[in-house]
Short mmCIF file of N, CA and C in Angstrom, two decimals:
data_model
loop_
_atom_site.label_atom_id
_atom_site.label_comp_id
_atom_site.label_asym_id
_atom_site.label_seq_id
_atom_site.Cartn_x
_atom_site.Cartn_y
_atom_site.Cartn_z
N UNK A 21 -97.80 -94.28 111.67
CA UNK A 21 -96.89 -94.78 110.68
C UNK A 21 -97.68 -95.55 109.62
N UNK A 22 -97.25 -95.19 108.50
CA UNK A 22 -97.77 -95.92 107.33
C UNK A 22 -97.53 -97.53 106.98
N UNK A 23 -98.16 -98.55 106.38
CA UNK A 23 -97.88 -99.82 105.99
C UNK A 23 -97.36 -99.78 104.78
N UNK A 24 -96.59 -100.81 104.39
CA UNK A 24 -95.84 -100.80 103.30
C UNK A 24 -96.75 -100.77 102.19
N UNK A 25 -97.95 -101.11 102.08
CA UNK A 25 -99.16 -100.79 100.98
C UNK A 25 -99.25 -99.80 101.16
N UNK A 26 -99.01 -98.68 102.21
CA UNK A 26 -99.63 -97.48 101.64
C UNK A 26 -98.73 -96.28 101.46
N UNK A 27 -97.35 -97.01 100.91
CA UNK A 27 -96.12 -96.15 101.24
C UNK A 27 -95.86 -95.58 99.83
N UNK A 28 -96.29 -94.20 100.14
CA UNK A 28 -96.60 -92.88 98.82
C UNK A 28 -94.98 -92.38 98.77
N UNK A 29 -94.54 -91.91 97.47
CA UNK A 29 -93.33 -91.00 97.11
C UNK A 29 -93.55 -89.99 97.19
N UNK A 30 -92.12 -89.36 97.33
CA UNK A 30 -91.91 -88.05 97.40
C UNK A 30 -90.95 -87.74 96.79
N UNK A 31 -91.54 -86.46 95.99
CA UNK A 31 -90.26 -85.88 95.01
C UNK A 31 -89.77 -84.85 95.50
N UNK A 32 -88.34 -84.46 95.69
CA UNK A 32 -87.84 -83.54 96.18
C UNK A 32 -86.54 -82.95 95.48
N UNK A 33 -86.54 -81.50 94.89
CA UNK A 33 -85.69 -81.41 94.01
C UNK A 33 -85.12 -82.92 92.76
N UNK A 34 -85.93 -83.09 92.23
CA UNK A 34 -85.79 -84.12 91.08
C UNK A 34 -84.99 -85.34 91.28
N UNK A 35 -85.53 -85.94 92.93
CA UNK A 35 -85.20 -86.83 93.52
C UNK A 35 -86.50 -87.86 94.03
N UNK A 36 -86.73 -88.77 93.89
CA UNK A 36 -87.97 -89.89 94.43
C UNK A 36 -87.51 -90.30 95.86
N UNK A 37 -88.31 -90.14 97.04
CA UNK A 37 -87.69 -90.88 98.01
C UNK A 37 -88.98 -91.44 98.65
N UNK A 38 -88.58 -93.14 98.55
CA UNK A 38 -89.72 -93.78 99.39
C UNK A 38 -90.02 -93.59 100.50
N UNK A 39 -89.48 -93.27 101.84
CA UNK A 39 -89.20 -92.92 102.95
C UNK A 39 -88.91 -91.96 103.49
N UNK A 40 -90.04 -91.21 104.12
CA UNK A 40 -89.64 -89.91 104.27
C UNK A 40 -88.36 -89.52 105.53
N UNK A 41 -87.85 -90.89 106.38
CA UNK A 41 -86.22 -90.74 106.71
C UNK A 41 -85.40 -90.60 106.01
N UNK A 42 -85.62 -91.05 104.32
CA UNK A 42 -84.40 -91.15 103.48
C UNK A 42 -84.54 -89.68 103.44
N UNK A 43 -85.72 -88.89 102.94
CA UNK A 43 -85.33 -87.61 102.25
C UNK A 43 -85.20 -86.59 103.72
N UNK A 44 -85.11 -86.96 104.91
CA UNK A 44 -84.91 -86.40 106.40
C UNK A 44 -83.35 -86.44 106.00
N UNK A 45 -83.16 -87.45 105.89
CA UNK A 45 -81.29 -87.61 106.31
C UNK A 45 -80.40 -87.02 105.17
N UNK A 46 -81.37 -86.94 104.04
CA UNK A 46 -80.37 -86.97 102.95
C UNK A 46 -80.20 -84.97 103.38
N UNK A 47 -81.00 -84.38 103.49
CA UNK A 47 -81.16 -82.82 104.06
C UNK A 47 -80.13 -82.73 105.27
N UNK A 48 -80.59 -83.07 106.34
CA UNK A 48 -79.73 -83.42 107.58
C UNK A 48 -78.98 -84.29 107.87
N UNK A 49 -78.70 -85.12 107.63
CA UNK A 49 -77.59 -86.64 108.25
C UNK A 49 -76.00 -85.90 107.96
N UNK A 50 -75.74 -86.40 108.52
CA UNK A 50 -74.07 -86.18 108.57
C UNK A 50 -73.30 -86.01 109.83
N UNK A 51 -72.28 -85.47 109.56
CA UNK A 51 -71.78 -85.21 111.35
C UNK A 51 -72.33 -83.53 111.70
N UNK A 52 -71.67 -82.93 110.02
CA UNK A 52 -72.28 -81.63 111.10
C UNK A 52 -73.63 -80.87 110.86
N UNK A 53 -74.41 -81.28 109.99
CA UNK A 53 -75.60 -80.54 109.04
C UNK A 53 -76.66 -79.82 110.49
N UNK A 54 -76.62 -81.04 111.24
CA UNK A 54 -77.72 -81.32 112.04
C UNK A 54 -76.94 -79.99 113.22
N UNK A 55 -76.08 -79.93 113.62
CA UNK A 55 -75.28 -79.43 114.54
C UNK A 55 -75.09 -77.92 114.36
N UNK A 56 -75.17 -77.52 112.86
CA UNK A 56 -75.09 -76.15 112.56
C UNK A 56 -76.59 -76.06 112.68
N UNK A 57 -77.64 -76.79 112.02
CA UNK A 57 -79.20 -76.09 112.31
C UNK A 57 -79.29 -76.16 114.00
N UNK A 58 -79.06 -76.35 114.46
CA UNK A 58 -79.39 -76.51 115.88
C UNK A 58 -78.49 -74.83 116.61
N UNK A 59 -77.52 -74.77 116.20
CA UNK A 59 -77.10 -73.41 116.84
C UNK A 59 -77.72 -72.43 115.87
N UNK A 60 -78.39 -72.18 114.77
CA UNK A 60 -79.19 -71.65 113.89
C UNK A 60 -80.32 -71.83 114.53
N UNK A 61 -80.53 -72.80 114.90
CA UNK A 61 -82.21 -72.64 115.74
C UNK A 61 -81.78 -71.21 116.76
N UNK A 62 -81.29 -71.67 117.53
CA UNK A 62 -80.98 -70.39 118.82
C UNK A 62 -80.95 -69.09 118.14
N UNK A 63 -80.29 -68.66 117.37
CA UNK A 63 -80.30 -67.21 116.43
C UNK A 63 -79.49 -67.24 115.52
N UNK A 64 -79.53 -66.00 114.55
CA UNK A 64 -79.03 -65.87 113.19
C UNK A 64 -77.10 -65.92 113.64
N UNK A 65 -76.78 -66.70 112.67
CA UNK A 65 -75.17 -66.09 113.29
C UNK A 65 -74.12 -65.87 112.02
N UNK A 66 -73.28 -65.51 112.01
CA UNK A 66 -72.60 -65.11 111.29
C UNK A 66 -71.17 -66.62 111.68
N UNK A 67 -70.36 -66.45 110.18
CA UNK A 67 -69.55 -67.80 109.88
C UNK A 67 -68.97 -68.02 111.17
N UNK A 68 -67.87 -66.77 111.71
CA UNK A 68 -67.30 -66.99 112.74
C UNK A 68 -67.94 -67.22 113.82
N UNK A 69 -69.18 -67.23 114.36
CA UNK A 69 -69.89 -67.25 115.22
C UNK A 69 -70.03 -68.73 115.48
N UNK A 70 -70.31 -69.42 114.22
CA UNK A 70 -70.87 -70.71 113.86
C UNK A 70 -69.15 -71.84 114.42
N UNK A 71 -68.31 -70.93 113.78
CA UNK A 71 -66.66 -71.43 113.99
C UNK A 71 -66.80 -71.80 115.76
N UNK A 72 -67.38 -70.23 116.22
CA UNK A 72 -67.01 -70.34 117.78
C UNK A 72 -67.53 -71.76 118.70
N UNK A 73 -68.81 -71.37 118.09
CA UNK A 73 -69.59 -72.69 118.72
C UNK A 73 -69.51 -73.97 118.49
N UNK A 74 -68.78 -74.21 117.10
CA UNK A 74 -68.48 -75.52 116.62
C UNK A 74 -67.20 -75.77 116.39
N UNK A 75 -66.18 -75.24 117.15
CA UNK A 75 -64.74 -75.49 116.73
C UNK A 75 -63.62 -76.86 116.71
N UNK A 76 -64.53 -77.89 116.37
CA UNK A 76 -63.86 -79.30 116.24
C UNK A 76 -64.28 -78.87 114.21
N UNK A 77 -64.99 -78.12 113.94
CA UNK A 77 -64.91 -78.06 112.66
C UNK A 77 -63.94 -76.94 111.93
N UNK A 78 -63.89 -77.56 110.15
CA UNK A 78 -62.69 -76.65 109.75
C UNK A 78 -63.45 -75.58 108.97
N UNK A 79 -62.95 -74.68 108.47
CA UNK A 79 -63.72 -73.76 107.99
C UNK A 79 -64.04 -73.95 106.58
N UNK A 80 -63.60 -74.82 105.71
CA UNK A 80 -63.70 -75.69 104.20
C UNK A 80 -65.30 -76.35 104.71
N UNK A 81 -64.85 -77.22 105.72
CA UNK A 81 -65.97 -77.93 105.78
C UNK A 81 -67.26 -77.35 106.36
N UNK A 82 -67.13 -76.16 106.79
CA UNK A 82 -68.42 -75.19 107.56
C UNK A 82 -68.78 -74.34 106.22
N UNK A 83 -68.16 -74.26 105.47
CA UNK A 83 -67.98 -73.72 104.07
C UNK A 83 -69.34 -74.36 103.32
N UNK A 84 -68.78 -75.46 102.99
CA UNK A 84 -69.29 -76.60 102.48
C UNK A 84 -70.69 -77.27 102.62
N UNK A 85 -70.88 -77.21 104.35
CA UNK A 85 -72.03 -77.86 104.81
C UNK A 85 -73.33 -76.48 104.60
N UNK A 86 -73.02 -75.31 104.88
CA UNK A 86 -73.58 -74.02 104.22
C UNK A 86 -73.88 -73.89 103.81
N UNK A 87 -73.50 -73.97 102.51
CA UNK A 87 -73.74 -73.97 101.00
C UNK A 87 -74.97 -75.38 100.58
N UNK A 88 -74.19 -76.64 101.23
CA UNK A 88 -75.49 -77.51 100.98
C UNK A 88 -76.76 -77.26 101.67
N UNK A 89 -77.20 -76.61 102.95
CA UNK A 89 -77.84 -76.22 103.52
C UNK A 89 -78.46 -75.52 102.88
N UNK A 90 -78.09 -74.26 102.16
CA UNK A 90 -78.46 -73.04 101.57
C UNK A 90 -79.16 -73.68 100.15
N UNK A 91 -78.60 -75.08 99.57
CA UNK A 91 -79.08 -75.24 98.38
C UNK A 91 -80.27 -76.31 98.79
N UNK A 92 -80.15 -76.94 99.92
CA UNK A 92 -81.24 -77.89 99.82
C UNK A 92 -83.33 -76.71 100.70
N UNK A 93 -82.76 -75.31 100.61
CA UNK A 93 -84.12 -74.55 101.18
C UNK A 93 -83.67 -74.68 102.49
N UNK A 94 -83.18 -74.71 103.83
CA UNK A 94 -83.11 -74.91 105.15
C UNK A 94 -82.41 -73.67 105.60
N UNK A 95 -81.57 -72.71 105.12
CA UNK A 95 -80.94 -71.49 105.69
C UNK A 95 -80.81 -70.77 104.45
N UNK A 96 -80.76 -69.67 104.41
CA UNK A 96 -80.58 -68.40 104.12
C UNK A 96 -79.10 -67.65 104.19
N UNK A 97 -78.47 -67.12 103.51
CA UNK A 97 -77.20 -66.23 103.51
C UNK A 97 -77.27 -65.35 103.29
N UNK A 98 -77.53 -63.98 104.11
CA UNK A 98 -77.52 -62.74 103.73
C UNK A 98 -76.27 -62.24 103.66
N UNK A 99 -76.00 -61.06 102.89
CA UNK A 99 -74.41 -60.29 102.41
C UNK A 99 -75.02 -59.15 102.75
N UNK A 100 -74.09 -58.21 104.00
CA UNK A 100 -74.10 -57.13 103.67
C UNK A 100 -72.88 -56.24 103.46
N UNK A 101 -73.05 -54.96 102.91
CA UNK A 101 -71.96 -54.64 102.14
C UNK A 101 -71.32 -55.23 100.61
N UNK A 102 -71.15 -54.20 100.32
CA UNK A 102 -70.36 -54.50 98.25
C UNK A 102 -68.59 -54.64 98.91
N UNK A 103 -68.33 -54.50 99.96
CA UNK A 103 -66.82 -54.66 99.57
C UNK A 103 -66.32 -55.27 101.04
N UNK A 104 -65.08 -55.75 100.68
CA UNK A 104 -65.18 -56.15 101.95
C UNK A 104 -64.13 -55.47 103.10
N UNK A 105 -64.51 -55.77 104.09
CA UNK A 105 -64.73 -57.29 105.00
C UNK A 105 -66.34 -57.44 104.56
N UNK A 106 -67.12 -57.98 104.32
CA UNK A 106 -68.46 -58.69 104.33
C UNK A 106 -68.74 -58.88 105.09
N UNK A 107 -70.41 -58.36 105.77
CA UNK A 107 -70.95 -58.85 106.89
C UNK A 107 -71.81 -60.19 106.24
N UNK A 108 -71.80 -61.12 106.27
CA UNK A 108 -72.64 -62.64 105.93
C UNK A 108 -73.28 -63.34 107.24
N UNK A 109 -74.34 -63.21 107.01
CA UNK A 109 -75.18 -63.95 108.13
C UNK A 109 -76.04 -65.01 107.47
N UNK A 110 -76.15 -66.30 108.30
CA UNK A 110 -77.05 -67.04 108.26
C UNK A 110 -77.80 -67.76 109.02
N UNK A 111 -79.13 -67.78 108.61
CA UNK A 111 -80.43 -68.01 109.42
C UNK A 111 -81.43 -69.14 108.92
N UNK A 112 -82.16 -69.67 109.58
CA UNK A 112 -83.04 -70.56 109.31
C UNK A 112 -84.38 -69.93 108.28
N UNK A 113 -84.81 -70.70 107.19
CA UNK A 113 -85.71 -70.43 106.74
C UNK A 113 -86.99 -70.97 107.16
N UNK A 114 -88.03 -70.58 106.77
CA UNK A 114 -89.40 -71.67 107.82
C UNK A 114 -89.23 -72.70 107.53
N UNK A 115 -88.66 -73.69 106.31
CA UNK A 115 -88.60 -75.37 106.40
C UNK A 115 -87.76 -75.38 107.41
N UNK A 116 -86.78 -74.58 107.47
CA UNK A 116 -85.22 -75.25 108.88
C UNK A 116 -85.91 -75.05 109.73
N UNK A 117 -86.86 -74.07 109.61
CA UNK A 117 -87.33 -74.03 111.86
C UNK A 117 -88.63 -75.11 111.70
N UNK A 118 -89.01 -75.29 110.97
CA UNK A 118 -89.69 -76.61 111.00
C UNK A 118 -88.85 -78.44 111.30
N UNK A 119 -87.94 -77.74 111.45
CA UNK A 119 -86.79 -78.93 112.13
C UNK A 119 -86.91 -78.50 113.53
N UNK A 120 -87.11 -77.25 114.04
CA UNK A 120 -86.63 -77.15 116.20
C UNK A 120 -87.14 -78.14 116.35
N UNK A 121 -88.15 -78.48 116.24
CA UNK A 121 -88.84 -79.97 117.42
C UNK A 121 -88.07 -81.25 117.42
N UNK A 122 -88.31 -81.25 116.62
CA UNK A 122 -87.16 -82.63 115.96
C UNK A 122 -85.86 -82.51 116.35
N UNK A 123 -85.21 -81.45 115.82
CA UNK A 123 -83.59 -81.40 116.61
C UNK A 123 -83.67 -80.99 118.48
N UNK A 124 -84.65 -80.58 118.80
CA UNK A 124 -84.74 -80.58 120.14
C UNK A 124 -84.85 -82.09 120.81
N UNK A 125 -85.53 -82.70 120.59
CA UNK A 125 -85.72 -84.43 120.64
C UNK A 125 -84.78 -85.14 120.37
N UNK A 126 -83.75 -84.76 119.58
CA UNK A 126 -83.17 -85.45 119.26
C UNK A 126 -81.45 -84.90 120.56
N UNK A 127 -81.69 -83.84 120.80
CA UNK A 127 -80.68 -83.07 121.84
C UNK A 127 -81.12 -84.03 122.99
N UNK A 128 -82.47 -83.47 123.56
CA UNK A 128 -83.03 -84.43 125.27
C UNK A 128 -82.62 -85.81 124.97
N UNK A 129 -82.63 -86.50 123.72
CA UNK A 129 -82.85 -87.91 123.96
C UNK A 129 -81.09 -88.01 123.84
N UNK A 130 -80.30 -86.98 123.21
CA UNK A 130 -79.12 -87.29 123.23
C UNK A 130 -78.04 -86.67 124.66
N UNK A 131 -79.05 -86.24 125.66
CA UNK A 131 -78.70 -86.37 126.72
C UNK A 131 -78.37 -86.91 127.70
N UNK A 132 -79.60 -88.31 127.37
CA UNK A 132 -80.43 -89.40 128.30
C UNK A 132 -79.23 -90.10 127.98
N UNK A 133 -78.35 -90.31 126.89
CA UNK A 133 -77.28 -91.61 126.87
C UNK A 133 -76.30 -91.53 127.74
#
């Protein structure tokens, strides 16, 4: 860990963050950000898939958290098909799987409580 003398910025999408927890949480923190990369760690899944496994959530808000995901670099949305029904899948990009360790640690230690 760094000392407060030697505490360097980071710019991230046209954002300064002193702390590299601030720019951790501001990507992941929430109730569900962290909860959808984690069943995204396991494999690619499609919306309803994501519904199955997380069904205390609404589909606005799985909507929603997606899309911020998708805009902050961490998952991917593929479309297949021009018409629908739409097949849409989404998957981790190498920054999101550069989260497994971390969201794994953070699962064991959220076991131990």
């Amino acid at each position: 860990m760094q000392t407060d003398k030697q505490r360097p910025s980071k710019r991230y999408k046209n954002k300064i963050y002193y702390c590299p927890i601030s720019l951790a949480m501001d990507l992941i923190g929430g109730r569900w950000k962290g909860v959808i990369l984690y069943y995204l760690l396991l494999s690619e899944k499609r919306f309803c898939e994501l519904k199955t496994v997380i069904p205390e959530i609404t589909d606005m808000t799985l909507s929603i958290q997606l899309k911020k995901l998708e805009d902050d670099g961490l998952i991917t949305r593929t479309v297949f098909g021009d018409k629908p029904p739409l097949k849409v899948i989404y998957k981790l990009t190498p920054l999101g799987e550069r989260l497994g360790p971390a969201l794994e640690q953070l699962s064991v230690w959220g076991l131990t409580i």
